[in-house]
Amino acid sequence: MKQLFIDRKLWARRVFLVCYDICAVFIAALLALIARFDFSFDEVPEHFLENMWKSMPAAVVTTLLIFGIFRLYSSLWSYAGGMEMMYLVSACIIETIVNMMLLLLSHPETGYPVPRSYYAFFGIFLFGLIFFCRYSYRAMRAVRNMLRDAEYTRNVLIIGAGESGNTLIKEIKNSRYLKKRVIGVIDDNRSKVGGYIHGVKIVGNRDDIIEKCQELHVHEIIVAMPSASPKQMKQILDICKETGCELKRLPGIYQLVNGDVSISSLKEVDVNDLLGREPVEVDLDSIMDYVSGKTVMVTGGGGSIGSELCRQIAGHNPKLLVIVDIYENSTYDIQNELRAKYPELKLNVLIASVRNTNRMNAIFESCRPDIIYHAAAHKHVPLMEDSPNEAIKNNVLGTWKMVQAADFYQVKRFVMISTDKAVNPTNIMGASKRICEMIIQTYNKRSNTEYVAVRFGNVLGSNGSVIPLFKKQIERGGPVTVTHPDIIRYFMTIPEAVSLVLQAGAYAKGGEIFILDMGEPVKIVDLAKNLILLSGHKPGEDIQIEFTGLRPGEKLYEEMLMDEEGLLDTANRRIHIGKPIEMDDDWFLDQLEKLSKYVVTEPDDIRTWVQRIVPTYHPKED
């Protein structure tokens, strides 16, 4: 019913335009004759009028045909722009020429059936009348939008007077749904300052942002600089965040290439944009042949790192992707995502614990994996400090059982995800991961399987990361809690870390501990301040920052390398190899056996036992 109403409305509009154009042809012709004689109708010779009236039926028919060819009856005139204007001008010029030819051909014996100036006047008046009709739609919309803008006070400042800024301004102005008003543009090209884009003034350069935001009462800033480098983007955002305005930006240059510059393509500015470094780029296509056609298993596949591993592996044609996780909700999510994105992917999603020997053996027997990425682990430091036995059972014993199964079922390569907290650990989680690294290096000497570990720091946005916590605290109005004003961490995005993990897996020959270069460390308190500013608040005024003290097992800074380890380079400057530390493998395996039997008795002194195996583990005293 609604569609029928829309169709009727469309046809009614077209009928109106046709009727109007018929009248416009008559009026334009009459005005053209009168204009030749100084707008005095009595001065017009009768034979000129008679010739004009005789030519009208043909003029009307040709006008309607030409206007139809140039889509003057199908365009949306409330959104008319340069292209519609070009069609209108072209149609009127062609109709003028056709009308002139018809008049001359129909009166070959009289010489001039109408004055020579008639044709030019006819074209001018016809264009004027048609222009008035068509563009009155847009004029009415502009007036309506001005009235709408007066009702809303969502003032927008756009940074970037290039093609993207131009497109965004046009879309905001033309939309009847957006409750925004562009009140200024910023651009560093001084020759543009003072000019206008769609009636919006370019009010200054980046040095004027804070002043103009106050002067123009800006509520929202849109950064329309899709080709800006991370360093340039950080410089702009560092200024913008001081304004207290909400920030949005275009994601990247590909938006321009694809023609996707629009309000819908905007995204919230987040803390990733403020790291100010070039993103880690890995040419996975050139190195991922080693997973193509292989059965790949990812344990902990529903977690932050595990799920991203699954995404990137799924795009490189594995024979079978096996996802194993104990937590069903996130595993269900990644299963649905991969099935939707890769309908041809052969996928096997299993709920299982890596601590269950019989269950894991059954999975190995059934799936026969060629490559394993072992990401399953308990990672939350304070929680593991309260439940140290669980850290050992899941991280150490789970990894040991997976390693043994990989050896028995002759897996080609086993890549374990480790952490910088394994270096000189002060918490049980880090100590448990250090034991896992030792398991990897020990079994690599005793098996045909290539065992390696990849060690890296914090990833932005992962489960348990400070970023989601800070965002929730800001949404509640604060306070934002930081453990210590001097605490620093290395950060990398999840896709960056995973792409490096996959490349490290390609480099593996067995026994290596790959160490990812995480860039420069970042102060956590600076992350908190930046997130508060990006949310449109001022730290210390709108949102308070509270220091709660270091949590159990937490260090002010994390190390990537132990004192005994040297550092070897790889073909990727972001990936290094720590030299294996010499140890007594038989003694280690004996201690591991004793630890596995002791931890299941739920002892109170498990940290003491762990210290025997990991001499660099120094738990903090309460």
PDB file of C-alpha atoms in Angstrom, residues 220-327:
ATOM      1  CA  GLU A 220      31.431  17.724  17.345  1.00  0.00           C
ATOM      2  CA  ILE A 221      34.621  17.603  15.270  1.00  0.00           C
ATOM      3  CA  ILE A 222      34.876  15.426  12.159  1.00  0.00           C
ATOM      4  CA  VAL A 223      38.394  14.784  10.882  1.00  0.00           C
ATOM      5  CA  ALA A 224      38.058  14.353   7.102  1.00  0.00           C
ATOM      6  CA  MET A 225      41.709  13.514   6.370  1.00  0.00           C
ATOM      7  CA  PRO A 226      41.626   9.888   5.159  1.00  0.00           C
ATOM      8  CA  SER A 227      45.118  10.018   3.635  1.00  0.00           C
ATOM      9  CA  ALA A 228      46.824  11.450   6.736  1.00  0.00           C
ATOM     10  CA  SER A 229      49.648   9.371   8.211  1.00  0.00           C
ATOM     11  CA  PRO A 230      49.321   8.079  11.790  1.00  0.00           C
ATOM     12  CA  LYS A 231      51.786  10.733  12.931  1.00  0.00           C
ATOM     13  CA  GLN A 232      49.807  13.540  11.272  1.00  0.00           C
ATOM     14  CA  MET A 233      46.557  12.139  12.645  1.00  0.00           C
ATOM     15  CA  LYS A 234      48.002  12.054  16.162  1.00  0.00           C
ATOM     16  CA  GLN A 235      49.118  15.701  15.879  1.00  0.00           C
ATOM     17  CA  ILE A 236      45.623  16.777  14.854  1.00  0.00           C
ATOM     18  CA  LEU A 237      43.894  14.642  17.492  1.00  0.00           C
ATOM     19  CA  ASP A 238      46.217  15.886  20.225  1.00  0.00           C
ATOM     20  CA  ILE A 239      44.848  19.370  19.506  1.00  0.00           C
ATOM     21  CA  CYS A 240      41.234  18.283  19.052  1.00  0.00           C
ATOM     22  CA  LYS A 241      41.075  16.318  22.287  1.00  0.00           C
ATOM     23  CA  GLU A 242      41.773  19.525  24.241  1.00  0.00           C
ATOM     24  CA  THR A 243      38.526  21.062  22.983  1.00  0.00           C
ATOM     25  CA  GLY A 244      36.238  18.687  24.867  1.00  0.00           C
ATOM     26  CA  CYS A 245      34.258  18.063  21.646  1.00  0.00           C
ATOM     27  CA  GLU A 246      33.120  14.660  20.452  1.00  0.00           C
ATOM     28  CA  LEU A 247      35.502  13.384  17.774  1.00  0.00           C
ATOM     29  CA  LYS A 248      34.823  11.322  14.665  1.00  0.00           C
ATOM     30  CA  ARG A 249      37.007  10.588  11.656  1.00  0.00           C
ATOM     31  CA  LEU A 250      37.106   8.866   8.291  1.00  0.00           C
ATOM     32  CA  PRO A 251      38.876   5.504   8.652  1.00  0.00           C
ATOM     33  CA  GLY A 252      41.306   5.600   5.721  1.00  0.00           C
ATOM     34  CA  ILE A 253      42.216   6.448   2.156  1.00  0.00           C
ATOM     35  CA  TYR A 254      40.446   3.378   0.787  1.00  0.00           C
ATOM     36  CA  GLN A 255      37.176   5.146   1.553  1.00  0.00           C
ATOM     37  CA  LEU A 256      38.027   7.675  -1.143  1.00  0.00           C
ATOM     38  CA  VAL A 257      39.029   5.011  -3.645  1.00  0.00           C
ATOM     39  CA  ASN A 258      35.790   3.119  -3.125  1.00  0.00           C
ATOM     40  CA  GLY A 259      33.677   6.270  -3.078  1.00  0.00           C
ATOM     41  CA  ASP A 260      32.500   5.506   0.433  1.00  0.00           C
ATOM     42  CA  VAL A 261      32.979   8.967   1.923  1.00  0.00           C
ATOM     43  CA  SER A 262      29.786   9.543   3.879  1.00  0.00           C
ATOM     44  CA  ILE A 263      28.448  10.073   7.353  1.00  0.00           C
ATOM     45  CA  SER A 264      27.854   6.329   7.637  1.00  0.00           C
ATOM     46  CA  SER A 265      31.559   5.642   7.107  1.00  0.00           C
ATOM     47  CA  LEU A 266      32.610   7.803  10.048  1.00  0.00           C
ATOM     48  CA  LYS A 267      33.924   6.095  13.142  1.00  0.00           C
ATOM     49  CA  GLU A 268      34.577   7.179  16.684  1.00  0.00           C
ATOM     50  CA  VAL A 269      38.140   8.255  17.326  1.00  0.00           C
ATOM     51  CA  ASP A 270      39.720   5.816  19.758  1.00  0.00           C
ATOM     52  CA  VAL A 271      42.956   5.521  21.673  1.00  0.00           C
ATOM     53  CA  ASN A 272      44.590   3.557  18.817  1.00  0.00           C
ATOM     54  CA  ASP A 273      44.673   6.791  16.821  1.00  0.00           C
ATOM     55  CA  LEU A 274      46.705   8.484  19.550  1.00  0.00           C
ATOM     56  CA  LEU A 275      49.581   5.979  19.555  1.00  0.00           C
ATOM     57  CA  GLY A 276      51.001   7.994  16.670  1.00  0.00           C
ATOM     58  CA  ARG A 277      52.955   5.215  14.992  1.00  0.00           C
ATOM     59  CA  GLU A 278      52.756   3.475  11.657  1.00  0.00           C
ATOM     60  CA  PRO A 279      50.670   0.296  11.853  1.00  0.00           C
ATOM     61  CA  VAL A 280      52.512  -2.997  11.715  1.00  0.00           C
ATOM     62  CA  GLU A 281      52.179  -4.321   8.181  1.00  0.00           C
ATOM     63  CA  VAL A 282      52.752  -7.950   7.315  1.00  0.00           C
ATOM     64  CA  ASP A 283      52.394  -9.392   3.829  1.00  0.00           C
ATOM     65  CA  LEU A 284      50.569 -12.490   5.004  1.00  0.00           C
ATOM     66  CA  ASP A 285      49.744 -13.593   1.467  1.00  0.00           C
ATOM     67  CA  SER A 286      53.406 -14.241   0.780  1.00  0.00           C
ATOM     68  CA  ILE A 287      54.003 -16.284   3.942  1.00  0.00           C
ATOM     69  CA  MET A 288      50.730 -18.084   4.601  1.00  0.00           C
ATOM     70  CA  ASP A 289      51.258 -20.898   2.129  1.00  0.00           C
ATOM     71  CA  TYR A 290      52.237 -23.033   5.094  1.00  0.00           C
ATOM     72  CA  VAL A 291      48.598 -23.100   6.319  1.00  0.00           C
ATOM     73  CA  SER A 292      47.027 -23.484   2.881  1.00  0.00           C
ATOM     74  CA  GLY A 293      45.681 -26.990   2.458  1.00  0.00           C
ATOM     75  CA  LYS A 294      46.558 -27.891   6.054  1.00  0.00           C
ATOM     76  CA  THR A 295      44.430 -28.821   9.052  1.00  0.00           C
ATOM     77  CA  VAL A 296      44.955 -26.011  11.569  1.00  0.00           C
ATOM     78  CA  MET A 297      43.829 -26.159  15.203  1.00  0.00           C
ATOM     79  CA  VAL A 298      43.424 -23.056  17.367  1.00  0.00           C
ATOM     80  CA  THR A 299      42.936 -23.598  21.093  1.00  0.00           C
ATOM     81  CA  GLY A 300      41.310 -20.738  22.962  1.00  0.00           C
ATOM     82  CA  GLY A 301      39.765 -19.899  19.586  1.00  0.00           C
ATOM     83  CA  GLY A 302      36.946 -17.877  21.128  1.00  0.00           C
ATOM     84  CA  GLY A 303      39.261 -15.462  22.938  1.00  0.00           C
ATOM     85  CA  SER A 304      40.648 -12.133  21.735  1.00  0.00           C
ATOM     86  CA  ILE A 305      43.869 -13.510  20.254  1.00  0.00           C
ATOM     87  CA  GLY A 306      42.450 -16.917  19.333  1.00  0.00           C
ATOM     88  CA  SER A 307      39.480 -15.515  17.411  1.00  0.00           C
ATOM     89  CA  GLU A 308      41.702 -13.150  15.426  1.00  0.00           C
ATOM     90  CA  LEU A 309      44.001 -16.058  14.614  1.00  0.00           C
ATOM     91  CA  CYS A 310      40.950 -17.900  13.269  1.00  0.00           C
ATOM     92  CA  ARG A 311      39.914 -14.902  11.138  1.00  0.00           C
ATOM     93  CA  GLN A 312      43.309 -14.503   9.517  1.00  0.00           C
ATOM     94  CA  ILE A 313      43.854 -18.245   9.022  1.00  0.00           C
ATOM     95  CA  ALA A 314      40.367 -18.680   7.532  1.00  0.00           C
ATOM     96  CA  GLY A 315      41.259 -16.254   4.752  1.00  0.00           C
ATOM     97  CA  HIS A 316      44.184 -18.388   3.575  1.00  0.00           C
ATOM     98  CA  ASN A 317      42.476 -21.624   2.483  1.00  0.00           C
ATOM     99  CA  PRO A 318      43.158 -24.154   5.231  1.00  0.00           C
ATOM    100  CA  LYS A 319      41.993 -27.673   4.531  1.00  0.00           C
ATOM    101  CA  LEU A 320      40.177 -27.660   7.892  1.00  0.00           C
ATOM    102  CA  LEU A 321      40.059 -25.103  10.710  1.00  0.00           C
ATOM    103  CA  VAL A 322      39.471 -26.644  14.124  1.00  0.00           C
ATOM    104  CA  ILE A 323      38.456 -24.241  16.897  1.00  0.00           C
ATOM    105  CA  VAL A 324      38.717 -25.514  20.458  1.00  0.00           C
ATOM    106  CA  ASP A 325      37.564 -23.538  23.491  1.00  0.00           C
ATOM    107  CA  ILE A 326      35.926 -24.204  26.854  1.00  0.00           C
ATOM    108  CA  TYR A 327      33.839 -21.009  26.777  1.00  0.00           C
TER     109      TYR A 327
END
